[in-house]
PDB file of C-alpha atoms in Angstrom:
ATOM      1  CA  MET A   1     -93.315  62.889  34.644  1.00  0.00           C
ATOM      2  CA  SER A   2     -95.404  61.803  37.949  1.00  0.00           C
ATOM      3  CA  GLY A   3     -94.023  60.134  40.746  1.00  0.00           C
ATOM      4  CA  PRO A   4     -91.135  60.114  43.452  1.00  0.00           C
ATOM      5  CA  VAL A   5     -87.945  60.783  42.160  1.00  0.00           C
ATOM      6  CA  TYR A   6     -85.598  58.249  43.135  1.00  0.00           C
ATOM      7  CA  ARG A   7     -81.714  59.368  44.088  1.00  0.00           C
ATOM      8  CA  GLY A   8     -79.155  58.184  46.750  1.00  0.00           C
ATOM      9  CA  VAL A   9     -77.377  54.316  47.119  1.00  0.00           C
ATOM     10  CA  PHE A  10     -79.235  52.142  44.744  1.00  0.00           C
ATOM     11  CA  PRO A  11     -76.681  48.783  44.728  1.00  0.00           C
ATOM     12  CA  VAL A  12     -76.953  45.794  42.591  1.00  0.00           C
ATOM     13  CA  ALA A  13     -77.738  42.697  44.756  1.00  0.00           C
ATOM     14  CA  PRO A  14     -75.568  39.796  44.020  1.00  0.00           C
ATOM     15  CA  THR A  15     -77.739  36.563  42.800  1.00  0.00           C
ATOM     16  CA  ILE A  16     -77.077  33.806  45.631  1.00  0.00           C
ATOM     17  CA  PHE A  17     -76.403  30.004  44.596  1.00  0.00           C
ATOM     18  CA  ASN A  18     -75.920  27.140  46.857  1.00  0.00           C
ATOM     19  CA  GLU A  19     -73.520  24.824  46.538  1.00  0.00           C
ATOM     20  CA  HIS A  20     -74.500  23.135  43.844  1.00  0.00           C
ATOM     21  CA  GLY A  21     -74.993  25.890  41.742  1.00  0.00           C
ATOM     22  CA  GLU A  22     -78.702  26.616  41.919  1.00  0.00           C
ATOM     23  CA  LEU A  23     -80.564  29.463  43.277  1.00  0.00           C
ATOM     24  CA  ASP A  24     -80.524  29.590  46.993  1.00  0.00           C
ATOM     25  CA  LEU A  25     -83.442  31.679  47.601  1.00  0.00           C
ATOM     26  CA  ALA A  26     -83.368  31.798  51.005  1.00  0.00           C
ATOM     27  CA  GLY A  27     -79.780  33.354  50.832  1.00  0.00           C
ATOM     28  CA  GLN A  28     -80.820  35.559  47.984  1.00  0.00           C
ATOM     29  CA  ARG A  29     -83.602  37.132  51.128  1.00  0.00           C
ATOM     30  CA  ARG A  30     -81.023  37.401  53.421  1.00  0.00           C
ATOM     31  CA  ALA A  31     -78.786  39.310  51.242  1.00  0.00           C
ATOM     32  CA  LEU A  32     -81.896  41.699  50.606  1.00  0.00           C
ATOM     33  CA  ASP A  33     -82.501  42.285  54.140  1.00  0.00           C
ATOM     34  CA  PHE A  34     -78.800  42.690  54.718  1.00  0.00           C
ATOM     35  CA  MET A  35     -78.773  45.699  51.775  1.00  0.00           C
ATOM     36  CA  ILE A  36     -81.871  47.083  53.335  1.00  0.00           C
ATOM     37  CA  ASP A  37     -79.998  47.311  56.657  1.00  0.00           C
ATOM     38  CA  ALA A  38     -76.898  48.786  55.628  1.00  0.00           C
ATOM     39  CA  GLY A  39     -78.932  51.626  54.606  1.00  0.00           C
ATOM     40  CA  SER A  40     -79.547  51.188  50.869  1.00  0.00           C
ATOM     41  CA  HIS A  41     -82.280  53.967  49.236  1.00  0.00           C
ATOM     42  CA  GLY A  42     -83.179  51.044  46.730  1.00  0.00           C
ATOM     43  CA  ILE A  43     -81.855  47.841  45.158  1.00  0.00           C
ATOM     44  CA  CYS A  44     -80.768  46.914  41.910  1.00  0.00           C
ATOM     45  CA  ILE A  45     -81.651  43.262  40.855  1.00  0.00           C
ATOM     46  CA  LEU A  46     -80.827  41.014  37.635  1.00  0.00           C
ATOM     47  CA  ALA A  47     -78.026  43.458  36.653  1.00  0.00           C
ATOM     48  CA  ASN A  48     -75.110  42.348  35.127  1.00  0.00           C
ATOM     49  CA  PHE A  49     -73.269  42.376  38.889  1.00  0.00           C
ATOM     50  CA  SER A  50     -76.093  39.954  39.477  1.00  0.00           C
ATOM     51  CA  GLU A  51     -74.633  37.733  36.908  1.00  0.00           C
ATOM     52  CA  GLN A  52     -77.762  37.821  34.802  1.00  0.00           C
ATOM     53  CA  PHE A  53     -75.768  36.657  32.073  1.00  0.00           C
ATOM     54  CA  ALA A  54     -75.500  33.511  33.388  1.00  0.00           C
ATOM     55  CA  LEU A  55     -79.496  33.163  34.087  1.00  0.00           C
ATOM     56  CA  SER A  56     -82.057  31.193  32.833  1.00  0.00           C
ATOM     57  CA  ASP A  57     -85.003  33.407  31.301  1.00  0.00           C
ATOM     58  CA  GLU A  58     -86.845  30.478  34.237  1.00  0.00           C
ATOM     59  CA  GLU A  59     -84.622  31.835  37.127  1.00  0.00           C
ATOM     60  CA  ARG A  60     -84.952  35.035  36.174  1.00  0.00           C
ATOM     61  CA  GLU A  61     -89.005  35.230  36.619  1.00  0.00           C
ATOM     62  CA  ILE A  62     -88.205  33.484  39.784  1.00  0.00           C
ATOM     63  CA  LEU A  63     -85.795  35.656  41.489  1.00  0.00           C
ATOM     64  CA  MET A  64     -87.303  39.139  40.023  1.00  0.00           C
ATOM     65  CA  LEU A  65     -91.089  37.887  41.717  1.00  0.00           C
ATOM     66  CA  ASP A  66     -89.217  36.660  45.071  1.00  0.00           C
ATOM     67  CA  CYS A  67     -87.305  39.671  45.119  1.00  0.00           C
ATOM     68  CA  LEU A  68     -90.057  41.958  44.911  1.00  0.00           C
ATOM     69  CA  ALA A  69     -92.745  40.218  46.875  1.00  0.00           C
ATOM     70  CA  HIS A  70     -89.417  39.621  49.972  1.00  0.00           C
ATOM     71  CA  VAL A  71     -88.652  43.130  49.570  1.00  0.00           C
ATOM     72  CA  ALA A  72     -92.243  44.282  49.766  1.00  0.00           C
ATOM     73  CA  GLY A  73     -92.239  47.729  49.522  1.00  0.00           C
ATOM     74  CA  ARG A  74     -89.647  48.129  52.185  1.00  0.00           C
ATOM     75  CA  VAL A  75     -87.489  50.203  49.468  1.00  0.00           C
ATOM     76  CA  PRO A  76     -87.861  50.642  45.475  1.00  0.00           C
ATOM     77  CA  VAL A  77     -86.891  47.627  43.701  1.00  0.00           C
ATOM     78  CA  ILE A  78     -85.103  48.537  39.869  1.00  0.00           C
ATOM     79  CA  VAL A  79     -85.374  45.522  37.904  1.00  0.00           C
ATOM     80  CA  THR A  80     -82.603  44.990  34.804  1.00  0.00           C
ATOM     81  CA  THR A  81     -85.013  43.793  31.817  1.00  0.00           C
ATOM     82  CA  SER A  82     -82.062  44.217  29.098  1.00  0.00           C
ATOM     83  CA  HIS A  83     -82.395  42.673  25.995  1.00  0.00           C
ATOM     84  CA  PHE A  84     -81.499  42.756  22.288  1.00  0.00           C
ATOM     85  CA  SER A  85     -85.043  42.401  21.368  1.00  0.00           C
ATOM     86  CA  SER A  86     -87.530  45.339  21.538  1.00  0.00           C
ATOM     87  CA  ALA A  87     -90.159  43.344  22.131  1.00  0.00           C
ATOM     88  CA  VAL A  88     -88.779  40.882  24.597  1.00  0.00           C
ATOM     89  CA  CYS A  89     -87.114  43.910  26.939  1.00  0.00           C
ATOM     90  CA  ALA A  90     -90.869  45.477  26.707  1.00  0.00           C
ATOM     91  CA  ALA A  91     -92.605  42.348  27.412  1.00  0.00           C
ATOM     92  CA  ARG A  92     -89.869  41.736  30.758  1.00  0.00           C
ATOM     93  CA  SER A  93     -90.254  45.492  31.472  1.00  0.00           C
ATOM     94  CA  ARG A  94     -94.251  45.161  31.595  1.00  0.00           C
ATOM     95  CA  ARG A  95     -93.968  41.934  34.311  1.00  0.00           C
ATOM     96  CA  ALA A  96     -91.683  43.610  36.508  1.00  0.00           C
ATOM     97  CA  GLU A  97     -93.966  46.699  36.640  1.00  0.00           C
ATOM     98  CA  ALA A  98     -96.814  44.375  36.928  1.00  0.00           C
ATOM     99  CA  ALA A  99     -95.024  42.556  39.878  1.00  0.00           C
ATOM    100  CA  GLY A 100     -94.044  45.607  41.478  1.00  0.00           C
ATOM    101  CA  ALA A 101     -90.935  47.595  40.031  1.00  0.00           C
ATOM    102  CA  ALA A 102     -90.402  51.270  40.805  1.00  0.00           C
ATOM    103  CA  MET A 103     -88.024  51.282  37.468  1.00  0.00           C
ATOM    104  CA  VAL A 104     -86.152  49.077  34.950  1.00  0.00           C
ATOM    105  CA  MET A 105     -82.819  49.297  34.151  1.00  0.00           C
ATOM    106  CA  VAL A 106     -82.093  48.687  30.084  1.00  0.00           C
ATOM    107  CA  MET A 107     -78.896  48.698  28.061  1.00  0.00           C
ATOM    108  CA  PRO A 108     -79.004  49.710  24.606  1.00  0.00           C
ATOM    109  CA  PRO A 109     -79.557  46.342  22.219  1.00  0.00           C
ATOM    110  CA  TYR A 110     -76.317  44.729  21.332  1.00  0.00           C
ATOM    111  CA  HIS A 111     -75.432  40.969  20.737  1.00  0.00           C
ATOM    112  CA  GLY A 112     -71.250  39.904  20.962  1.00  0.00           C
ATOM    113  CA  ALA A 113     -68.757  41.775  19.881  1.00  0.00           C
ATOM    114  CA  THR A 114     -70.212  42.986  16.630  1.00  0.00           C
ATOM    115  CA  ILE A 115     -73.886  42.996  16.445  1.00  0.00           C
ATOM    116  CA  ARG A 116     -75.312  47.000  16.892  1.00  0.00           C
ATOM    117  CA  VAL A 117     -77.823  48.936  15.981  1.00  0.00           C
ATOM    118  CA  GLY A 118     -77.937  52.703  14.384  1.00  0.00           C
ATOM    119  CA  GLU A 119     -78.841  55.670  16.540  1.00  0.00           C
ATOM    120  CA  ALA A 120     -82.232  55.827  15.317  1.00  0.00           C
ATOM    121  CA  GLU A 121     -83.095  52.272  15.916  1.00  0.00           C
ATOM    122  CA  ILE A 122     -81.131  52.809  19.709  1.00  0.00           C
ATOM    123  CA  TYR A 123     -84.041  55.539  20.162  1.00  0.00           C
ATOM    124  CA  GLU A 124     -86.876  53.616  18.615  1.00  0.00           C
ATOM    125  CA  PHE A 125     -85.788  50.573  20.985  1.00  0.00           C
ATOM    126  CA  TYR A 126     -86.536  52.591  24.149  1.00  0.00           C
ATOM    127  CA  GLN A 127     -89.334  54.413  22.955  1.00  0.00           C
ATOM    128  CA  ARG A 128     -91.093  51.074  21.966  1.00  0.00           C
ATOM    129  CA  VAL A 129     -89.970  49.825  25.658  1.00  0.00           C
ATOM    130  CA  ALA A 130     -91.105  53.064  27.612  1.00  0.00           C
ATOM    131  CA  GLY A 131     -94.017  52.955  26.221  1.00  0.00           C
ATOM    132  CA  ALA A 132     -94.954  49.591  27.392  1.00  0.00           C
ATOM    133  CA  ILE A 133     -94.955  50.858  31.186  1.00  0.00           C
ATOM    134  CA  THR A 134     -95.811  53.324  32.921  1.00  0.00           C
ATOM    135  CA  ILE A 135     -92.703  53.331  35.710  1.00  0.00           C
ATOM    136  CA  PRO A 136     -89.433  55.046  34.695  1.00  0.00           C
ATOM    137  CA  VAL A 137     -86.807  53.373  32.813  1.00  0.00           C
ATOM    138  CA  LEU A 138     -83.244  54.042  33.251  1.00  0.00           C
ATOM    139  CA  VAL A 139     -80.671  53.586  30.532  1.00  0.00           C
ATOM    140  CA  GLN A 140     -77.618  51.743  31.454  1.00  0.00           C
ATOM    141  CA  ASP A 141     -74.246  53.831  29.555  1.00  0.00           C
ATOM    142  CA  ALA A 142     -72.161  50.843  29.871  1.00  0.00           C
ATOM    143  CA  PRO A 143     -68.823  49.582  28.481  1.00  0.00           C
ATOM    144  CA  VAL A 144     -70.373  46.565  28.244  1.00  0.00           C
ATOM    145  CA  ALA A 145     -72.732  47.152  25.268  1.00  0.00           C
ATOM    146  CA  GLY A 146     -70.195  48.909  23.366  1.00  0.00           C
ATOM    147  CA  THR A 147     -72.362  50.461  21.615  1.00  0.00           C
ATOM    148  CA  PRO A 148     -72.033  54.955  21.673  1.00  0.00           C
ATOM    149  CA  LEU A 149     -74.667  56.782  22.794  1.00  0.00           C
ATOM    150  CA  SER A 150     -74.153  60.642  22.350  1.00  0.00           C
ATOM    151  CA  VAL A 151     -75.465  63.299  24.700  1.00  0.00           C
ATOM    152  CA  ALA A 152     -77.547  64.637  22.306  1.00  0.00           C
ATOM    153  CA  LEU A 153     -79.017  61.092  21.814  1.00  0.00           C
ATOM    154  CA  LEU A 154     -79.445  60.803  25.499  1.00  0.00           C
ATOM    155  CA  ALA A 155     -80.736  64.549  25.636  1.00  0.00           C
ATOM    156  CA  ARG A 156     -83.125  63.912  23.043  1.00  0.00           C
ATOM    157  CA  MET A 157     -85.027  60.922  24.773  1.00  0.00           C
ATOM    158  CA  ALA A 158     -85.144  62.468  27.874  1.00  0.00           C
ATOM    159  CA  LYS A 159     -86.823  65.282  26.530  1.00  0.00           C
ATOM    160  CA  GLU A 160     -89.439  63.266  24.069  1.00  0.00           C
ATOM    161  CA  ILE A 161     -89.905  60.002  25.651  1.00  0.00           C
ATOM    162  CA  GLY A 162     -92.064  60.841  29.131  1.00  0.00           C
ATOM    163  CA  ASN A 163     -90.737  58.289  32.000  1.00  0.00           C
ATOM    164  CA  LEU A 164     -87.404  57.851  30.289  1.00  0.00           C
ATOM    165  CA  ALA A 165     -85.464  60.042  32.541  1.00  0.00           C
ATOM    166  CA  TYR A 166     -82.691  58.369  34.858  1.00  0.00           C
ATOM    167  CA  PHE A 167     -79.590  57.673  33.173  1.00  0.00           C
ATOM    168  CA  LYS A 168     -76.437  55.348  34.770  1.00  0.00           C
ATOM    169  CA  ILE A 169     -73.400  56.695  32.749  1.00  0.00           C
ATOM    170  CA  GLU A 170     -69.913  54.525  33.243  1.00  0.00           C
ATOM    171  CA  VAL A 171     -68.012  54.891  30.411  1.00  0.00           C
ATOM    172  CA  PRO A 172     -64.943  56.681  30.363  1.00  0.00           C
ATOM    173  CA  ARG A 173     -64.782  60.143  31.442  1.00  0.00           C
ATOM    174  CA  ALA A 174     -68.076  60.014  32.992  1.00  0.00           C
ATOM    175  CA  ALA A 175     -68.275  62.621  34.840  1.00  0.00           C
ATOM    176  CA  SER A 176     -67.873  64.890  31.798  1.00  0.00           C
ATOM    177  CA  LYS A 177     -70.409  63.095  30.008  1.00  0.00           C
ATOM    178  CA  LEU A 178     -72.573  63.242  33.171  1.00  0.00           C
ATOM    179  CA  ARG A 179     -72.147  67.277  33.188  1.00  0.00           C
ATOM    180  CA  ALA A 180     -72.890  67.642  29.341  1.00  0.00           C
ATOM    181  CA  LEU A 181     -76.108  65.136  29.607  1.00  0.00           C
ATOM    182  CA  ILE A 182     -77.585  67.549  32.795  1.00  0.00           C
ATOM    183  CA  GLU A 183     -76.450  71.103  30.657  1.00  0.00           C
ATOM    184  CA  ALA A 184     -78.316  69.544  27.787  1.00  0.00           C
ATOM    185  CA  GLY A 185     -81.361  67.726  29.124  1.00  0.00           C
ATOM    186  CA  GLY A 186     -82.003  70.045  31.650  1.00  0.00           C
ATOM    187  CA  ASP A 187     -85.069  69.126  33.724  1.00  0.00           C
ATOM    188  CA  ALA A 188     -85.761  66.279  32.255  1.00  0.00           C
ATOM    189  CA  VAL A 189     -83.292  64.294  33.003  1.00  0.00           C
ATOM    190  CA  LEU A 190     -84.167  63.325  37.038  1.00  0.00           C
ATOM    191  CA  GLY A 191     -81.380  61.117  37.616  1.00  0.00           C
ATOM    192  CA  PRO A 192     -78.180  61.361  36.449  1.00  0.00           C
ATOM    193  CA  TRP A 193     -76.350  58.398  38.020  1.00  0.00           C
ATOM    194  CA  ASP A 194     -73.069  57.185  38.755  1.00  0.00           C
ATOM    195  CA  GLY A 195     -72.019  53.443  38.252  1.00  0.00           C
ATOM    196  CA  GLU A 196     -68.754  51.204  38.072  1.00  0.00           C
ATOM    197  CA  GLU A 197     -68.743  50.517  41.564  1.00  0.00           C
ATOM    198  CA  ALA A 198     -68.168  53.915  42.585  1.00  0.00           C
ATOM    199  CA  ILE A 199     -64.558  54.173  41.239  1.00  0.00           C
ATOM    200  CA  THR A 200     -65.563  57.764  39.895  1.00  0.00           C
ATOM    201  CA  LEU A 201     -67.885  58.724  42.698  1.00  0.00           C
ATOM    202  CA  MET A 202     -66.286  62.180  43.744  1.00  0.00           C
ATOM    203  CA  ALA A 203     -65.828  63.230  40.367  1.00  0.00           C
ATOM    204  CA  ASP A 204     -69.378  62.694  39.230  1.00  0.00           C
ATOM    205  CA  LEU A 205     -71.182  64.336  42.228  1.00  0.00           C
ATOM    206  CA  ALA A 206     -68.961  67.372  41.552  1.00  0.00           C
ATOM    207  CA  ALA A 207     -70.562  66.925  37.774  1.00  0.00           C
ATOM    208  CA  GLY A 208     -74.591  66.676  39.150  1.00  0.00           C
ATOM    209  CA  ALA A 209     -75.229  63.109  40.095  1.00  0.00           C
ATOM    210  CA  THR A 210     -77.665  62.166  42.551  1.00  0.00           C
ATOM    211  CA  GLY A 211     -77.612  58.552  42.826  1.00  0.00           C
ATOM    212  CA  ALA A 212     -74.883  56.091  42.808  1.00  0.00           C
ATOM    213  CA  MET A 213     -75.577  52.289  41.470  1.00  0.00           C
ATOM    214  CA  THR A 214     -72.592  50.544  43.337  1.00  0.00           C
ATOM    215  CA  GLY A 215     -71.906  46.705  44.500  1.00  0.00           C
ATOM    216  CA  GLY A 216     -73.941  45.469  47.486  1.00  0.00           C
ATOM    217  CA  GLY A 217     -71.438  44.577  49.655  1.00  0.00           C
ATOM    218  CA  PHE A 218     -71.275  47.519  51.955  1.00  0.00           C
ATOM    219  CA  PRO A 219     -73.838  50.377  50.973  1.00  0.00           C
ATOM    220  CA  ASP A 220     -73.022  51.582  54.418  1.00  0.00           C
ATOM    221  CA  GLY A 221     -70.065  52.748  53.390  1.00  0.00           C
ATOM    222  CA  ILE A 222     -71.311  54.613  50.262  1.00  0.00           C
ATOM    223  CA  ARG A 223     -73.630  56.310  52.281  1.00  0.00           C
ATOM    224  CA  GLN A 224     -70.153  57.645  54.510  1.00  0.00           C
ATOM    225  CA  ILE A 225     -69.971  59.364  51.282  1.00  0.00           C
ATOM    226  CA  ILE A 226     -72.748  60.895  49.612  1.00  0.00           C
ATOM    227  CA  ASP A 227     -75.160  61.959  52.500  1.00  0.00           C
ATOM    228  CA  PRO A 228     -72.263  64.703  53.835  1.00  0.00           C
ATOM    229  CA  TRP A 229     -72.153  65.543  49.711  1.00  0.00           C
ATOM    230  CA  PHE A 230     -75.384  66.491  49.634  1.00  0.00           C
ATOM    231  CA  ALA A 231     -75.470  67.766  53.106  1.00  0.00           C
ATOM    232  CA  GLY A 232     -73.101  70.207  51.659  1.00  0.00           C
ATOM    233  CA  ASN A 233     -69.871  68.806  53.603  1.00  0.00           C
ATOM    234  CA  ARG A 234     -67.942  67.751  50.673  1.00  0.00           C
ATOM    235  CA  GLU A 235     -64.773  68.001  53.468  1.00  0.00           C
ATOM    236  CA  GLU A 236     -66.354  64.891  55.197  1.00  0.00           C
ATOM    237  CA  ALA A 237     -67.654  63.195  51.934  1.00  0.00           C
ATOM    238  CA  THR A 238     -64.134  63.601  50.765  1.00  0.00           C
ATOM    239  CA  GLN A 239     -62.108  61.832  53.597  1.00  0.00           C
ATOM    240  CA  ALA A 240     -64.838  59.463  53.620  1.00  0.00           C
ATOM    241  CA  TYR A 241     -64.057  58.475  50.129  1.00  0.00           C
ATOM    242  CA  MET A 242     -60.591  58.544  50.956  1.00  0.00           C
ATOM    243  CA  ARG A 243     -61.152  55.900  53.208  1.00  0.00           C
ATOM    244  CA  TRP A 244     -63.234  53.371  51.204  1.00  0.00           C
ATOM    245  CA  LEU A 245     -61.387  53.995  48.068  1.00  0.00           C
ATOM    246  CA  PRO A 246     -59.024  51.262  48.214  1.00  0.00           C
ATOM    247  CA  LEU A 247     -61.667  48.517  49.074  1.00  0.00           C
ATOM    248  CA  ILE A 248     -63.791  50.384  45.863  1.00  0.00           C
ATOM    249  CA  ASN A 249     -60.694  49.972  43.845  1.00  0.00           C
ATOM    250  CA  TRP A 250     -60.430  46.544  44.514  1.00  0.00           C
ATOM    251  CA  GLU A 251     -63.750  45.503  44.079  1.00  0.00           C
ATOM    252  CA  ASN A 252     -63.352  47.631  40.808  1.00  0.00           C
ATOM    253  CA  ARG A 253     -59.826  45.866  39.706  1.00  0.00           C
ATOM    254  CA  GLN A 254     -59.435  42.708  40.735  1.00  0.00           C
ATOM    255  CA  CYS A 255     -62.710  41.124  42.094  1.00  0.00           C
ATOM    256  CA  GLY A 256     -65.065  42.195  40.398  1.00  0.00           C
ATOM    257  CA  PHE A 257     -69.101  40.971  41.300  1.00  0.00           C
ATOM    258  CA  ALA A 258     -67.786  38.265  43.758  1.00  0.00           C
ATOM    259  CA  THR A 259     -66.913  41.261  45.717  1.00  0.00           C
ATOM    260  CA  ALA A 260     -70.146  40.944  47.583  1.00  0.00           C
ATOM    261  CA  LYS A 261     -70.433  37.856  47.890  1.00  0.00           C
ATOM    262  CA  ILE A 262     -67.494  37.298  49.498  1.00  0.00           C
ATOM    263  CA  LEU A 263     -68.173  39.579  51.872  1.00  0.00           C
ATOM    264  CA  MET A 264     -71.496  38.622  52.584  1.00  0.00           C
ATOM    265  CA  ARG A 265     -69.746  34.929  53.379  1.00  0.00           C
ATOM    266  CA  ALA A 266     -67.421  36.255  55.474  1.00  0.00           C
ATOM    267  CA  GLY A 267     -70.309  38.133  57.733  1.00  0.00           C
ATOM    268  CA  GLY A 268     -72.634  35.352  57.913  1.00  0.00           C
ATOM    269  CA  VAL A 269     -75.370  36.904  55.335  1.00  0.00           C
ATOM    270  CA  ILE A 270     -75.042  33.786  53.001  1.00  0.00           C
ATOM    271  CA  ALA A 271     -73.809  30.732  53.194  1.00  0.00           C
ATOM    272  CA  HIS A 272     -72.493  30.045  49.820  1.00  0.00           C
ATOM    273  CA  ASP A 273     -70.294  32.320  47.556  1.00  0.00           C
ATOM    274  CA  GLY A 274     -69.365  30.891  44.324  1.00  0.00           C
ATOM    275  CA  LEU A 275     -69.937  32.413  41.063  1.00  0.00           C
ATOM    276  CA  ARG A 276     -71.742  30.468  38.075  1.00  0.00           C
ATOM    277  CA  HIS A 277     -69.876  28.264  35.276  1.00  0.00           C
ATOM    278  CA  PRO A 278     -67.740  29.101  33.567  1.00  0.00           C
ATOM    279  CA  ILE A 279     -66.930  32.530  35.652  1.00  0.00           C
ATOM    280  CA  ALA A 280     -63.714  31.056  37.575  1.00  0.00           C
ATOM    281  CA  PRO A 281     -63.502  31.221  41.112  1.00  0.00           C
ATOM    282  CA  VAL A 282     -61.402  34.173  42.900  1.00  0.00           C
ATOM    283  CA  HIS A 283     -58.080  33.364  43.990  1.00  0.00           C
ATOM    284  CA  PRO A 284     -57.696  32.990  47.820  1.00  0.00           C
ATOM    285  CA  ALA A 285     -55.380  35.464  47.626  1.00  0.00           C
ATOM    286  CA  GLU A 286     -57.552  38.033  46.106  1.00  0.00           C
ATOM    287  CA  ARG A 287     -60.010  37.211  48.500  1.00  0.00           C
ATOM    288  CA  GLU A 288     -58.018  37.849  51.350  1.00  0.00           C
ATOM    289  CA  GLY A 289     -56.981  40.871  49.971  1.00  0.00           C
ATOM    290  CA  LEU A 290     -60.235  42.414  49.348  1.00  0.00           C
ATOM    291  CA  LEU A 291     -61.027  41.258  53.581  1.00  0.00           C
ATOM    292  CA  ALA A 292     -57.840  42.797  54.653  1.00  0.00           C
ATOM    293  CA  LEU A 293     -58.935  45.922  53.443  1.00  0.00           C
ATOM    294  CA  ALA A 294     -62.424  45.583  54.649  1.00  0.00           C
ATOM    295  CA  ARG A 295     -62.039  44.729  58.136  1.00  0.00           C
ATOM    296  CA  PRO A 296     -60.405  48.107  59.288  1.00  0.00           C
ATOM    297  CA  LEU A 297     -63.346  49.590  57.582  1.00  0.00           C
ATOM    298  CA  ASP A 298     -65.783  47.984  59.827  1.00  0.00           C
ATOM    299  CA  PRO A 299     -68.611  47.529  57.406  1.00  0.00           C
ATOM    300  CA  LEU A 300     -72.090  45.993  58.523  1.00  0.00           C
ATOM    301  CA  VAL A 301     -72.040  43.413  55.829  1.00  0.00           C
ATOM    302  CA  LEU A 302     -68.994  41.650  58.149  1.00  0.00           C
ATOM    303  CA  ARG A 303     -71.307  42.100  61.556  1.00  0.00           C
ATOM    304  CA  TRP A 304     -74.927  41.293  59.970  1.00  0.00           C
ATOM    305  CA  GLY A 305     -75.028  37.488  60.705  1.00  0.00           C
ATOM    306  CA  THR A 306     -72.887  37.161  63.185  1.00  0.00           C
TER     307      THR A 306
END
């Protein structure tokens, strides 16, 4: 496919709410500005780590338009457009492209714990979504969907669906799947990407990953890992990963998608770090544990707003 090849750090932007649980667009813009200043090569919005499942359709549209207008091309923006319906997902993707999105990220169709479709329907789903737009489609292969996506299916879609060329792999043994996908898909796989908060980043880079979609709290830390890796200095990358791994692990296993907002509030980027009900607030001890790990690393997020 034509156009730029995207690689590097593309963290997920959290959705910022005010003290009443409503969208805080001013805070959202500050979060985006911080993420750009922290070295993000691009930004993903409306993902699961953005609490997309807690947003109304109207709020999604407001956020998408405001974020794209504010970023204004400074970095490419990926808009998550996942939906069970092929028609709804395609329509969301068309609106994202029209508003200036560089790419859309889409999970396979699922609903609840049991409603899934077969491999033939998954192929047709992505075919219809990709056919509705000209920008790239990034397939999100995540456990939350509970939908097996075989390497053979992913490689076939890469080869046969012209603008479906990026794959965020965050299932168990992600590195093995990335390696197999690269081998099976060849040049049709433009973007084999790491996910899951970079907890498997080193193995995924070794398997051939060219992108990392992490949380939005410390893109500068992830850059310290992938920049030397892509420059051929694996020892420096390994040492950086060892420094940042405790914080990465705390995000992955403890604070989850609250992590970026806790760090942003602590550093004066945003005024409120609340999650949307019925998600429970982070326990104060877990919050302090996160900050205790972050402070010695001196991430930009803790200095940006001061």
